[in-house]
PDB file of N, CA and C in Angstrom:
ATOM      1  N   UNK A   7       6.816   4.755 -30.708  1.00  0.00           N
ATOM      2  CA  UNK A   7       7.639   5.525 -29.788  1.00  0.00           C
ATOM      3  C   UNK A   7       7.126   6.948 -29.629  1.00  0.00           C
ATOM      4  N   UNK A   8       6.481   7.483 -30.231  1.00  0.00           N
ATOM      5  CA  UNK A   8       6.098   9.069 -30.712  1.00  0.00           C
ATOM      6  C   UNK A   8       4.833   8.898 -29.641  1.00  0.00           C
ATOM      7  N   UNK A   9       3.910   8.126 -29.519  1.00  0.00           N
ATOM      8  CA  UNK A   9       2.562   7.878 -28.639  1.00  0.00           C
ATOM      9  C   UNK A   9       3.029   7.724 -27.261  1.00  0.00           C
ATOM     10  N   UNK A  10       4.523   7.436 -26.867  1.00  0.00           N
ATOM     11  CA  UNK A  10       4.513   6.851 -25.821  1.00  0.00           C
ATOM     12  C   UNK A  10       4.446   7.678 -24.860  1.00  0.00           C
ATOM     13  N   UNK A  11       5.230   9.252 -24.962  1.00  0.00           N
ATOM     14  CA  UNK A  11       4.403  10.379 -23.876  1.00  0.00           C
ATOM     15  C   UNK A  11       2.797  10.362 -23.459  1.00  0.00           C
ATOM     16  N   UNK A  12       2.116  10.055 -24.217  1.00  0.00           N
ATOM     17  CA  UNK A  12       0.635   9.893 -24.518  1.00  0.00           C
ATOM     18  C   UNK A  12       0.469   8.488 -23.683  1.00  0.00           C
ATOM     19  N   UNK A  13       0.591   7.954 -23.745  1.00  0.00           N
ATOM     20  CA  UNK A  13       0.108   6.938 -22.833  1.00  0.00           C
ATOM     21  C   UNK A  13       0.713   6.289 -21.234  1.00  0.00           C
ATOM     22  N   UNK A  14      -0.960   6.022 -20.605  1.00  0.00           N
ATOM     23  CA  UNK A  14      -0.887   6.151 -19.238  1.00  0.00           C
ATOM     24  C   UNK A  14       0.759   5.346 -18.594  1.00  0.00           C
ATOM     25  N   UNK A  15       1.118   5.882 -17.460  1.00  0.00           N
ATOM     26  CA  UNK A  15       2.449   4.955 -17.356  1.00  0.00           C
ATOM     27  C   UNK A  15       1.713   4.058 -16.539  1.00  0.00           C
ATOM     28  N   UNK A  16       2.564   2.652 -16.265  1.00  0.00           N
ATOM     29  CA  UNK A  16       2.263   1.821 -15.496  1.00  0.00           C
ATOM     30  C   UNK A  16       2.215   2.296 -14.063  1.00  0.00           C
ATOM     31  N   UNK A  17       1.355   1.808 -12.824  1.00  0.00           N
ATOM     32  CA  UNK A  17       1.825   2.324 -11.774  1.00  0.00           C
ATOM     33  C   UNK A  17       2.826   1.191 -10.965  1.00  0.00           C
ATOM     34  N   UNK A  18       3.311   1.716  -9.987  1.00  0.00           N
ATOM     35  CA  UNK A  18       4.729   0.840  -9.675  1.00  0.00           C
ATOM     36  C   UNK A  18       3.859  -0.041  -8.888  1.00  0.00           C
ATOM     37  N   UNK A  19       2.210  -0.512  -8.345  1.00  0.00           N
ATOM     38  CA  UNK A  19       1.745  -1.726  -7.758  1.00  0.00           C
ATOM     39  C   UNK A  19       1.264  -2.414  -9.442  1.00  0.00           C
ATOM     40  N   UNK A  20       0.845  -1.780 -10.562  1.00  0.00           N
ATOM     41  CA  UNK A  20       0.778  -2.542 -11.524  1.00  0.00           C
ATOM     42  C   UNK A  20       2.004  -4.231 -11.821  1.00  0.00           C
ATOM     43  N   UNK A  21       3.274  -3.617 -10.878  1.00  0.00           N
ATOM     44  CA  UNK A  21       4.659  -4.269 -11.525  1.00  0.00           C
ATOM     45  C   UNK A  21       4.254  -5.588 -10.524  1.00  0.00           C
ATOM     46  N   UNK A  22       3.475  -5.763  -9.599  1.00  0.00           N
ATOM     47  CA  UNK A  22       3.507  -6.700  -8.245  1.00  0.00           C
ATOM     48  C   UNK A  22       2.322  -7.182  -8.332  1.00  0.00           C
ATOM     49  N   UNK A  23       2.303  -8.459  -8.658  1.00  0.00           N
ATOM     50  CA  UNK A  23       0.945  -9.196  -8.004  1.00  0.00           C
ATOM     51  C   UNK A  23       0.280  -8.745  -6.743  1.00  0.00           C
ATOM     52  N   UNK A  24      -1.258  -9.683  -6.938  1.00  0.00           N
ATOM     53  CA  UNK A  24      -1.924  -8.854  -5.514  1.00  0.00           C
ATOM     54  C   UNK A  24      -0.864  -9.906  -4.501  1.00  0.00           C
ATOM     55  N   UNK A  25      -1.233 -11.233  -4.649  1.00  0.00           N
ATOM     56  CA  UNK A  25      -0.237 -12.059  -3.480  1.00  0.00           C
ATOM     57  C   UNK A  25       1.009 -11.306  -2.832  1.00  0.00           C
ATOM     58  N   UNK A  26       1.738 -10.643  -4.084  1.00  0.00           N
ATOM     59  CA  UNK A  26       3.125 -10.354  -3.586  1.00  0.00           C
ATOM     60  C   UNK A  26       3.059  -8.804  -2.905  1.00  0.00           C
ATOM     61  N   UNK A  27       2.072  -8.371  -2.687  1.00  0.00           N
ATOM     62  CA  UNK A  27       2.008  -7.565  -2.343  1.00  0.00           C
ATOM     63  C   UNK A  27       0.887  -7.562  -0.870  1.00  0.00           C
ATOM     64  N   UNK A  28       0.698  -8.718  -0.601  1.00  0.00           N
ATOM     65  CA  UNK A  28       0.034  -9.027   0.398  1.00  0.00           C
ATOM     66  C   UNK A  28       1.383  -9.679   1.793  1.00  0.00           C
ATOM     67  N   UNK A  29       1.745  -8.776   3.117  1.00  0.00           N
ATOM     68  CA  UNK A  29       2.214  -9.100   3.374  1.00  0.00           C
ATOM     69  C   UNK A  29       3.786  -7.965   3.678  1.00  0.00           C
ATOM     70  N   UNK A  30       3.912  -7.273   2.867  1.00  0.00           N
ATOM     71  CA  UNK A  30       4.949  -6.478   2.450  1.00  0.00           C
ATOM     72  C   UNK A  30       4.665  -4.976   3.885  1.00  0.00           C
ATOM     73  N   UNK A  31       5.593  -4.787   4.436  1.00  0.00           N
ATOM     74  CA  UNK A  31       5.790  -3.659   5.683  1.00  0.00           C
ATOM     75  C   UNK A  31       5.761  -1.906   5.426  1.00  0.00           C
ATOM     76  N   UNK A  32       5.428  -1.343   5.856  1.00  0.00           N
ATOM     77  CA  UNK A  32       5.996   0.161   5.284  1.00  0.00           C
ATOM     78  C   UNK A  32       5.540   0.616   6.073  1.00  0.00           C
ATOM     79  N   UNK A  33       5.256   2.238   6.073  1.00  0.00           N
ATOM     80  CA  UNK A  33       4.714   3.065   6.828  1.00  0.00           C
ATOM     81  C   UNK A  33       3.975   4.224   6.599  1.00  0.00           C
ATOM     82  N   UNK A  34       2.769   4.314   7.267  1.00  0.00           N
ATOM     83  CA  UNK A  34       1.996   5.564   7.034  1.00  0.00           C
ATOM     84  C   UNK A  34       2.436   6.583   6.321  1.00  0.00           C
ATOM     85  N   UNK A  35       2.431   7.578   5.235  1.00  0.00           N
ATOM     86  CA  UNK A  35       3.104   8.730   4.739  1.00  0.00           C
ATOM     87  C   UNK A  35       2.165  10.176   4.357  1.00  0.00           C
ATOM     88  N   UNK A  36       0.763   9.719   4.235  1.00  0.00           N
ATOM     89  CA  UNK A  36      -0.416  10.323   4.961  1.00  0.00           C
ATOM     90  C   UNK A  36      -0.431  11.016   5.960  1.00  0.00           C
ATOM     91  N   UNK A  37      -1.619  12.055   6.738  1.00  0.00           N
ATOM     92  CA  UNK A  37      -1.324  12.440   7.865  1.00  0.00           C
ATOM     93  C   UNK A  37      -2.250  11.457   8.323  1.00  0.00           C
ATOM     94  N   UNK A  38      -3.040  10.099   7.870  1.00  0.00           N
ATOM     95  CA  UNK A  38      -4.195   9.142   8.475  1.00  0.00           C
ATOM     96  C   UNK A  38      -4.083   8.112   7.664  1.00  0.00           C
ATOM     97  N   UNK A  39      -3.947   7.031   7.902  1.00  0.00           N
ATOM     98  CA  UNK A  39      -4.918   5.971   6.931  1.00  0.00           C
ATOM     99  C   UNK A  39      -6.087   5.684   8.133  1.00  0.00           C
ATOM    100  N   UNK A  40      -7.349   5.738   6.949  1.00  0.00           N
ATOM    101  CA  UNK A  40      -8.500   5.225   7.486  1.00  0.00           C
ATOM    102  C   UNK A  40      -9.139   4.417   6.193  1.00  0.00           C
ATOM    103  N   UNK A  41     -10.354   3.783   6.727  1.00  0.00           N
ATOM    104  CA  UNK A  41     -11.343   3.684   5.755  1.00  0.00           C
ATOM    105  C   UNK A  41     -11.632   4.118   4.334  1.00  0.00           C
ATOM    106  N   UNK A  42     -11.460   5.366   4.848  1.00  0.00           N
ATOM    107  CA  UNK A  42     -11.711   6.452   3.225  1.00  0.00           C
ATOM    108  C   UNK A  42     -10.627   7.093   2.580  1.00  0.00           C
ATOM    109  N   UNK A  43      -9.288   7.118   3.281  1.00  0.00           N
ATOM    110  CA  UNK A  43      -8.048   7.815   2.747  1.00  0.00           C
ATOM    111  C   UNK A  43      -6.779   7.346   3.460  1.00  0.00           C
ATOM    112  N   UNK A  44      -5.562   7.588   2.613  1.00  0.00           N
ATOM    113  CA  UNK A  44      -4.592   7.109   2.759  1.00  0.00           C
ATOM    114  C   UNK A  44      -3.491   6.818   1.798  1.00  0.00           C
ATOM    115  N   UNK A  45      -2.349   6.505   2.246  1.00  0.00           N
ATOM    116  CA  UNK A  45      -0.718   6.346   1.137  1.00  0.00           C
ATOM    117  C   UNK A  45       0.059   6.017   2.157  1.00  0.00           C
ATOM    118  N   UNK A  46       0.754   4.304   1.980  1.00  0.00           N
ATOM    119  CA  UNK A  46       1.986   4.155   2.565  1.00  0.00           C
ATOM    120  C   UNK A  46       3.041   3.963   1.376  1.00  0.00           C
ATOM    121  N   UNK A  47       4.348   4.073   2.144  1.00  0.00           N
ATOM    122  CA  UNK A  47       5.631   4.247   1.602  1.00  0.00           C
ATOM    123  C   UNK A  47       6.134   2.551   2.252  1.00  0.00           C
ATOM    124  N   UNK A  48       6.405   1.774   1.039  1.00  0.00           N
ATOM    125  CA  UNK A  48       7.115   0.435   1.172  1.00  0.00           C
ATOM    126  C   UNK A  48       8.539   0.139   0.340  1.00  0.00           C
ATOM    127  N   UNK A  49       9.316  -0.679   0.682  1.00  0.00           N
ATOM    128  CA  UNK A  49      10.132  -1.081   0.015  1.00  0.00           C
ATOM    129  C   UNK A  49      10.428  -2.057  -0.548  1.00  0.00           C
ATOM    130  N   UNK A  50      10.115  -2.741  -1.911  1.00  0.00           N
ATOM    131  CA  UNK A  50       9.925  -3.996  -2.066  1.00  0.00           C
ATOM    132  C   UNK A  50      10.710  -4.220  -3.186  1.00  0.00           C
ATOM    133  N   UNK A  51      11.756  -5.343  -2.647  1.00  0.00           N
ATOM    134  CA  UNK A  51      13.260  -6.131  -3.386  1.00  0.00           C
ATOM    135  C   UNK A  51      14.074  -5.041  -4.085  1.00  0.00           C
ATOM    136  N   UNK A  52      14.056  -3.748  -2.807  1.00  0.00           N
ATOM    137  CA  UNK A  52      15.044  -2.421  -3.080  1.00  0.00           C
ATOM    138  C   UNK A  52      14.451  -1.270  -3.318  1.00  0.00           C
ATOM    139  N   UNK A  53      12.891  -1.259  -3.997  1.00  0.00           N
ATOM    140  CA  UNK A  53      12.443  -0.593  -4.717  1.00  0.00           C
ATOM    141  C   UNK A  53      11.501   0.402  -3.824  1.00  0.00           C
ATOM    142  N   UNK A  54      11.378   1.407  -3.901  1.00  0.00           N
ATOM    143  CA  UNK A  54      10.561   2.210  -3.303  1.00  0.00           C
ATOM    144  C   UNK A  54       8.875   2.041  -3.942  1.00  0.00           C
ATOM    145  N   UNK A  55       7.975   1.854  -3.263  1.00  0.00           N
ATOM    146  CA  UNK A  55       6.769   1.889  -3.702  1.00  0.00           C
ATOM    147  C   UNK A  55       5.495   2.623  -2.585  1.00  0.00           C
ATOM    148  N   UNK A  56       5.199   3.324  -3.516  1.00  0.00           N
ATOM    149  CA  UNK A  56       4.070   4.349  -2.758  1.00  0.00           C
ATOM    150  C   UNK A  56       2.781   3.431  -3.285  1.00  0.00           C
ATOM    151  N   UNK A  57       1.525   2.885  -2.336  1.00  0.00           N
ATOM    152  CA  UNK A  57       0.902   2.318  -2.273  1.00  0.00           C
ATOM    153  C   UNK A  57      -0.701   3.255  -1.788  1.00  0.00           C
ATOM    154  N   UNK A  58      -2.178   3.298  -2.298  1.00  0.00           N
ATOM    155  CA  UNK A  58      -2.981   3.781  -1.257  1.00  0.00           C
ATOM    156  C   UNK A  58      -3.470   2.463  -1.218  1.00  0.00           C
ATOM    157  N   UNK A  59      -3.831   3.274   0.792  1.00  0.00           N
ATOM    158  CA  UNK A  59      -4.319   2.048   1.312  1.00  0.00           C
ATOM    159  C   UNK A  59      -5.284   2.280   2.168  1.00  0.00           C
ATOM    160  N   UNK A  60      -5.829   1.507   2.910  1.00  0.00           N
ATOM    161  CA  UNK A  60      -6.932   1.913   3.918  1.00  0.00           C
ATOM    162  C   UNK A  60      -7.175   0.458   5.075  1.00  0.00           C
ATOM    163  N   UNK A  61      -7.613   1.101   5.961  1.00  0.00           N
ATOM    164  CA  UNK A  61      -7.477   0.271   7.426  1.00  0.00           C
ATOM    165  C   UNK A  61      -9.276  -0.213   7.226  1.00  0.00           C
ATOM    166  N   UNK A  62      -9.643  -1.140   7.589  1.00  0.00           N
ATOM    167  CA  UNK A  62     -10.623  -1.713   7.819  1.00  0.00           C
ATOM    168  C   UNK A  62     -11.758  -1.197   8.710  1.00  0.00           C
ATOM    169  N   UNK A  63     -11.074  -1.112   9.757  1.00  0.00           N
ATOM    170  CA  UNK A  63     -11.767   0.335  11.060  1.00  0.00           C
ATOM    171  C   UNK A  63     -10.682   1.198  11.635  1.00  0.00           C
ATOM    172  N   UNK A  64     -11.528   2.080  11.912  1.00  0.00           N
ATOM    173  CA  UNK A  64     -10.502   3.549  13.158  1.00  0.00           C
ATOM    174  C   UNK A  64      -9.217   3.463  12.048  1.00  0.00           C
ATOM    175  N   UNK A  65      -8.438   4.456  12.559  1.00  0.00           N
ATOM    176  CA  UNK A  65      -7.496   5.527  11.531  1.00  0.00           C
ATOM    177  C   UNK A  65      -6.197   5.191  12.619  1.00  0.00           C
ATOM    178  N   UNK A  66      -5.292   5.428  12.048  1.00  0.00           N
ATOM    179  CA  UNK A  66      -3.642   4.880  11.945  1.00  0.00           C
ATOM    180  C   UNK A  66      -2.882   6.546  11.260  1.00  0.00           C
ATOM    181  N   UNK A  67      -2.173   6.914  12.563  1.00  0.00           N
ATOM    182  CA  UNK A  67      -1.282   8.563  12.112  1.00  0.00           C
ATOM    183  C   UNK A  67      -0.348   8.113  11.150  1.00  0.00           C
ATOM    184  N   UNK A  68       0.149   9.436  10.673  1.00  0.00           N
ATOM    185  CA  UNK A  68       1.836   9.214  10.069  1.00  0.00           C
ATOM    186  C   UNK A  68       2.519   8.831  10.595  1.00  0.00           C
ATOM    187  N   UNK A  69       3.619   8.118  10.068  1.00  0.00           N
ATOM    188  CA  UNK A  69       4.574   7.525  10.380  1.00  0.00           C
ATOM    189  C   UNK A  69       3.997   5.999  11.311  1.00  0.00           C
ATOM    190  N   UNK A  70       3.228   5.601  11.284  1.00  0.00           N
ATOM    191  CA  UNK A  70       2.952   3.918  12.080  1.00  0.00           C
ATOM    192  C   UNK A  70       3.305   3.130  11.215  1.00  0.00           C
ATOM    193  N   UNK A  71       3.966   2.125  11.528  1.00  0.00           N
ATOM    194  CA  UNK A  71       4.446   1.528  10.983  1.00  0.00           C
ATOM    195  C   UNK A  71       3.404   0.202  10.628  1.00  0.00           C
ATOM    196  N   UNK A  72       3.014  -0.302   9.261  1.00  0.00           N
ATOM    197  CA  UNK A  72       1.976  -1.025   8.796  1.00  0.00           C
ATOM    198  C   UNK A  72       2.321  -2.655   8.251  1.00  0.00           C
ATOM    199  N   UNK A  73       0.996  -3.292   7.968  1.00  0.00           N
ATOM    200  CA  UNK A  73       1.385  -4.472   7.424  1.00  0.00           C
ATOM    201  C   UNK A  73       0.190  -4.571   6.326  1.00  0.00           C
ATOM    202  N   UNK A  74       0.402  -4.963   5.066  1.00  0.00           N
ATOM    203  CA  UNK A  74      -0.462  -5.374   3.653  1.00  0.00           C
ATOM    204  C   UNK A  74      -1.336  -6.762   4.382  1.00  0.00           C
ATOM    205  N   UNK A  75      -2.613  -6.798   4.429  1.00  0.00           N
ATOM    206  CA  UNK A  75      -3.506  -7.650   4.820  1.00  0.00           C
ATOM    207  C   UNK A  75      -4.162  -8.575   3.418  1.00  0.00           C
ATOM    208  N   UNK A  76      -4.893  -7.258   2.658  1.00  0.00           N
ATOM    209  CA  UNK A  76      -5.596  -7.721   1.777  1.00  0.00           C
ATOM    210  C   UNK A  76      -5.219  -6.740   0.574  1.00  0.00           C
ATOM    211  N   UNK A  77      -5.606  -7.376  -0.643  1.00  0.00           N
ATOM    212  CA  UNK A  77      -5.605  -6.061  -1.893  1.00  0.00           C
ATOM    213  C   UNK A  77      -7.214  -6.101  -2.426  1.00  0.00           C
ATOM    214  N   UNK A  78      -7.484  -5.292  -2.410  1.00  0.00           N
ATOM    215  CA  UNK A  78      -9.197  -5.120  -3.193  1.00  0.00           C
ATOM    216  C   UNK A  78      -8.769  -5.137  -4.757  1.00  0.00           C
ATOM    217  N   UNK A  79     -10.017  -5.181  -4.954  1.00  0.00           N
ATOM    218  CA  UNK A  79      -9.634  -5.072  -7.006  1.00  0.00           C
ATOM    219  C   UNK A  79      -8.947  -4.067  -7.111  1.00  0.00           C
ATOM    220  N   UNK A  80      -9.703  -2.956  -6.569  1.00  0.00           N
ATOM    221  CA  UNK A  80      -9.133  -1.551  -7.528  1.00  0.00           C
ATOM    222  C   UNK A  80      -7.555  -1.167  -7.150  1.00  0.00           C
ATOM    223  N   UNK A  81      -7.120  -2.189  -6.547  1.00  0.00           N
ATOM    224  CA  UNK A  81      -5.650  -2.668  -6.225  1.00  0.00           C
ATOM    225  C   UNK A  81      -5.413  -1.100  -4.563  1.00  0.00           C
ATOM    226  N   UNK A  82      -6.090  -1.037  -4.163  1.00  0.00           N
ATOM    227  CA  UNK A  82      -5.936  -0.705  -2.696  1.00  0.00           C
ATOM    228  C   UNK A  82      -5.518  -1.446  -1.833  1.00  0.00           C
ATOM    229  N   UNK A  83      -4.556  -1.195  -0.614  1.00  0.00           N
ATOM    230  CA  UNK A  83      -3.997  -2.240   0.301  1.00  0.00           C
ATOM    231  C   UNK A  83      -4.739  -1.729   1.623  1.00  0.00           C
ATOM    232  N   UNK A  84      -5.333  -3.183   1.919  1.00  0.00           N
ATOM    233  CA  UNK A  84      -5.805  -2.961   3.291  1.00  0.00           C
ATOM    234  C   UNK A  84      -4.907  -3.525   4.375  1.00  0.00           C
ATOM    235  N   UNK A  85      -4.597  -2.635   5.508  1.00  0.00           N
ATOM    236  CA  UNK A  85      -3.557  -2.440   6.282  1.00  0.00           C
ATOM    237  C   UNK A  85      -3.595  -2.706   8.074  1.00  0.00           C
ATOM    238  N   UNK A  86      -3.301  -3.164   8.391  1.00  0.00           N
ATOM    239  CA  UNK A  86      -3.155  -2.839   9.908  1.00  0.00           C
ATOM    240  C   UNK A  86      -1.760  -2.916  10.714  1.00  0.00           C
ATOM    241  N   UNK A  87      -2.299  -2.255  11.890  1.00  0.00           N
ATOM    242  CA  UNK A  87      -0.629  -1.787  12.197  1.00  0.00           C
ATOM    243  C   UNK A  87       0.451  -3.078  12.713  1.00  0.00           C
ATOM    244  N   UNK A  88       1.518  -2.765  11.910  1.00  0.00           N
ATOM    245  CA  UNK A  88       2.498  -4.515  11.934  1.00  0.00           C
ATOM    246  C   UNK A  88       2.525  -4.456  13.144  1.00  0.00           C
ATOM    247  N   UNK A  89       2.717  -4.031  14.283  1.00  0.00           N
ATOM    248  CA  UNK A  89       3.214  -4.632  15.366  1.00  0.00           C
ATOM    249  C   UNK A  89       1.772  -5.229  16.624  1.00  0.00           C
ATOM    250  N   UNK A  90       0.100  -4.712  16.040  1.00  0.00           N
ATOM    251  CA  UNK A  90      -0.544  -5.498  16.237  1.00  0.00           C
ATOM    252  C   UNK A  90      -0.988  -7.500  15.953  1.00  0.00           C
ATOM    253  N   UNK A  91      -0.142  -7.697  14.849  1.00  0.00           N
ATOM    254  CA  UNK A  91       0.221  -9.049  14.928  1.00  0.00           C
ATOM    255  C   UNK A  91       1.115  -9.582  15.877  1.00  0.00           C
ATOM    256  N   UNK A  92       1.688  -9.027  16.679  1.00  0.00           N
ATOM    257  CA  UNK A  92       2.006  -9.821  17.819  1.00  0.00           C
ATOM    258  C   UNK A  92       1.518  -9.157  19.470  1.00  0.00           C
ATOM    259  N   UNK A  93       0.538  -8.541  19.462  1.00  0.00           N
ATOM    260  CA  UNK A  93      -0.346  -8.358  20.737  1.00  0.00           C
ATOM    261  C   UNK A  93      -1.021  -9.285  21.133  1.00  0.00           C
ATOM    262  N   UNK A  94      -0.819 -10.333  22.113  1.00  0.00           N
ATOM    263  CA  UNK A  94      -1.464 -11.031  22.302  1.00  0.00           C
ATOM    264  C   UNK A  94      -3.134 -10.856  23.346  1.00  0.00           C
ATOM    265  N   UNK A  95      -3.550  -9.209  23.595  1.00  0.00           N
ATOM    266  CA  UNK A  95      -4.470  -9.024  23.789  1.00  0.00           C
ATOM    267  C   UNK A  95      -5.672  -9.087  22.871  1.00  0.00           C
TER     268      UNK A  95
END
């Protein structure tokens, strides 16, 4: 109990599989997600979870509203914008 200040805390995507976290909605909280930078804000079964993430190509402002595609190892969420899944262009 005395070590436990001392050691790293879990992070709140540690608590979520990659699956369960593939899929899950939120929104930009960044002033960009791109490629190289980024943080969305999700809510998952009540819980607030701050996530970084990054878009595959071209950059996505604050506040767009997103969708979890893929998780890379280093547990990054790759993202694109939710309401491009139903553009049928």
């Amino acid at each position: 109990r005395v070590l436990q200040g001392f050691l790293p805390k879990k992070s709140e995507t540690d608590c979520l599989s990659k699956r369960q976290r593939i899929g899950i909605t939120g929104v930009v909280t960044t002033s960009k997600v791109s490629p190289e930078f980024g943080e969305g804000y999700f809510v998952v079964n009540g819980k607030p979870l701050r996530m970084h993430i990054r878009t595959e190509t071209g950059s996505l402002p604050k506040g767009t509203p997103i969708i979890v595609m893929d998780v890379r190892e280093d547990n990054v969420g790759i993202v694109q914008r939710e309401d491009s899944l139903f553009d049928p262009s």
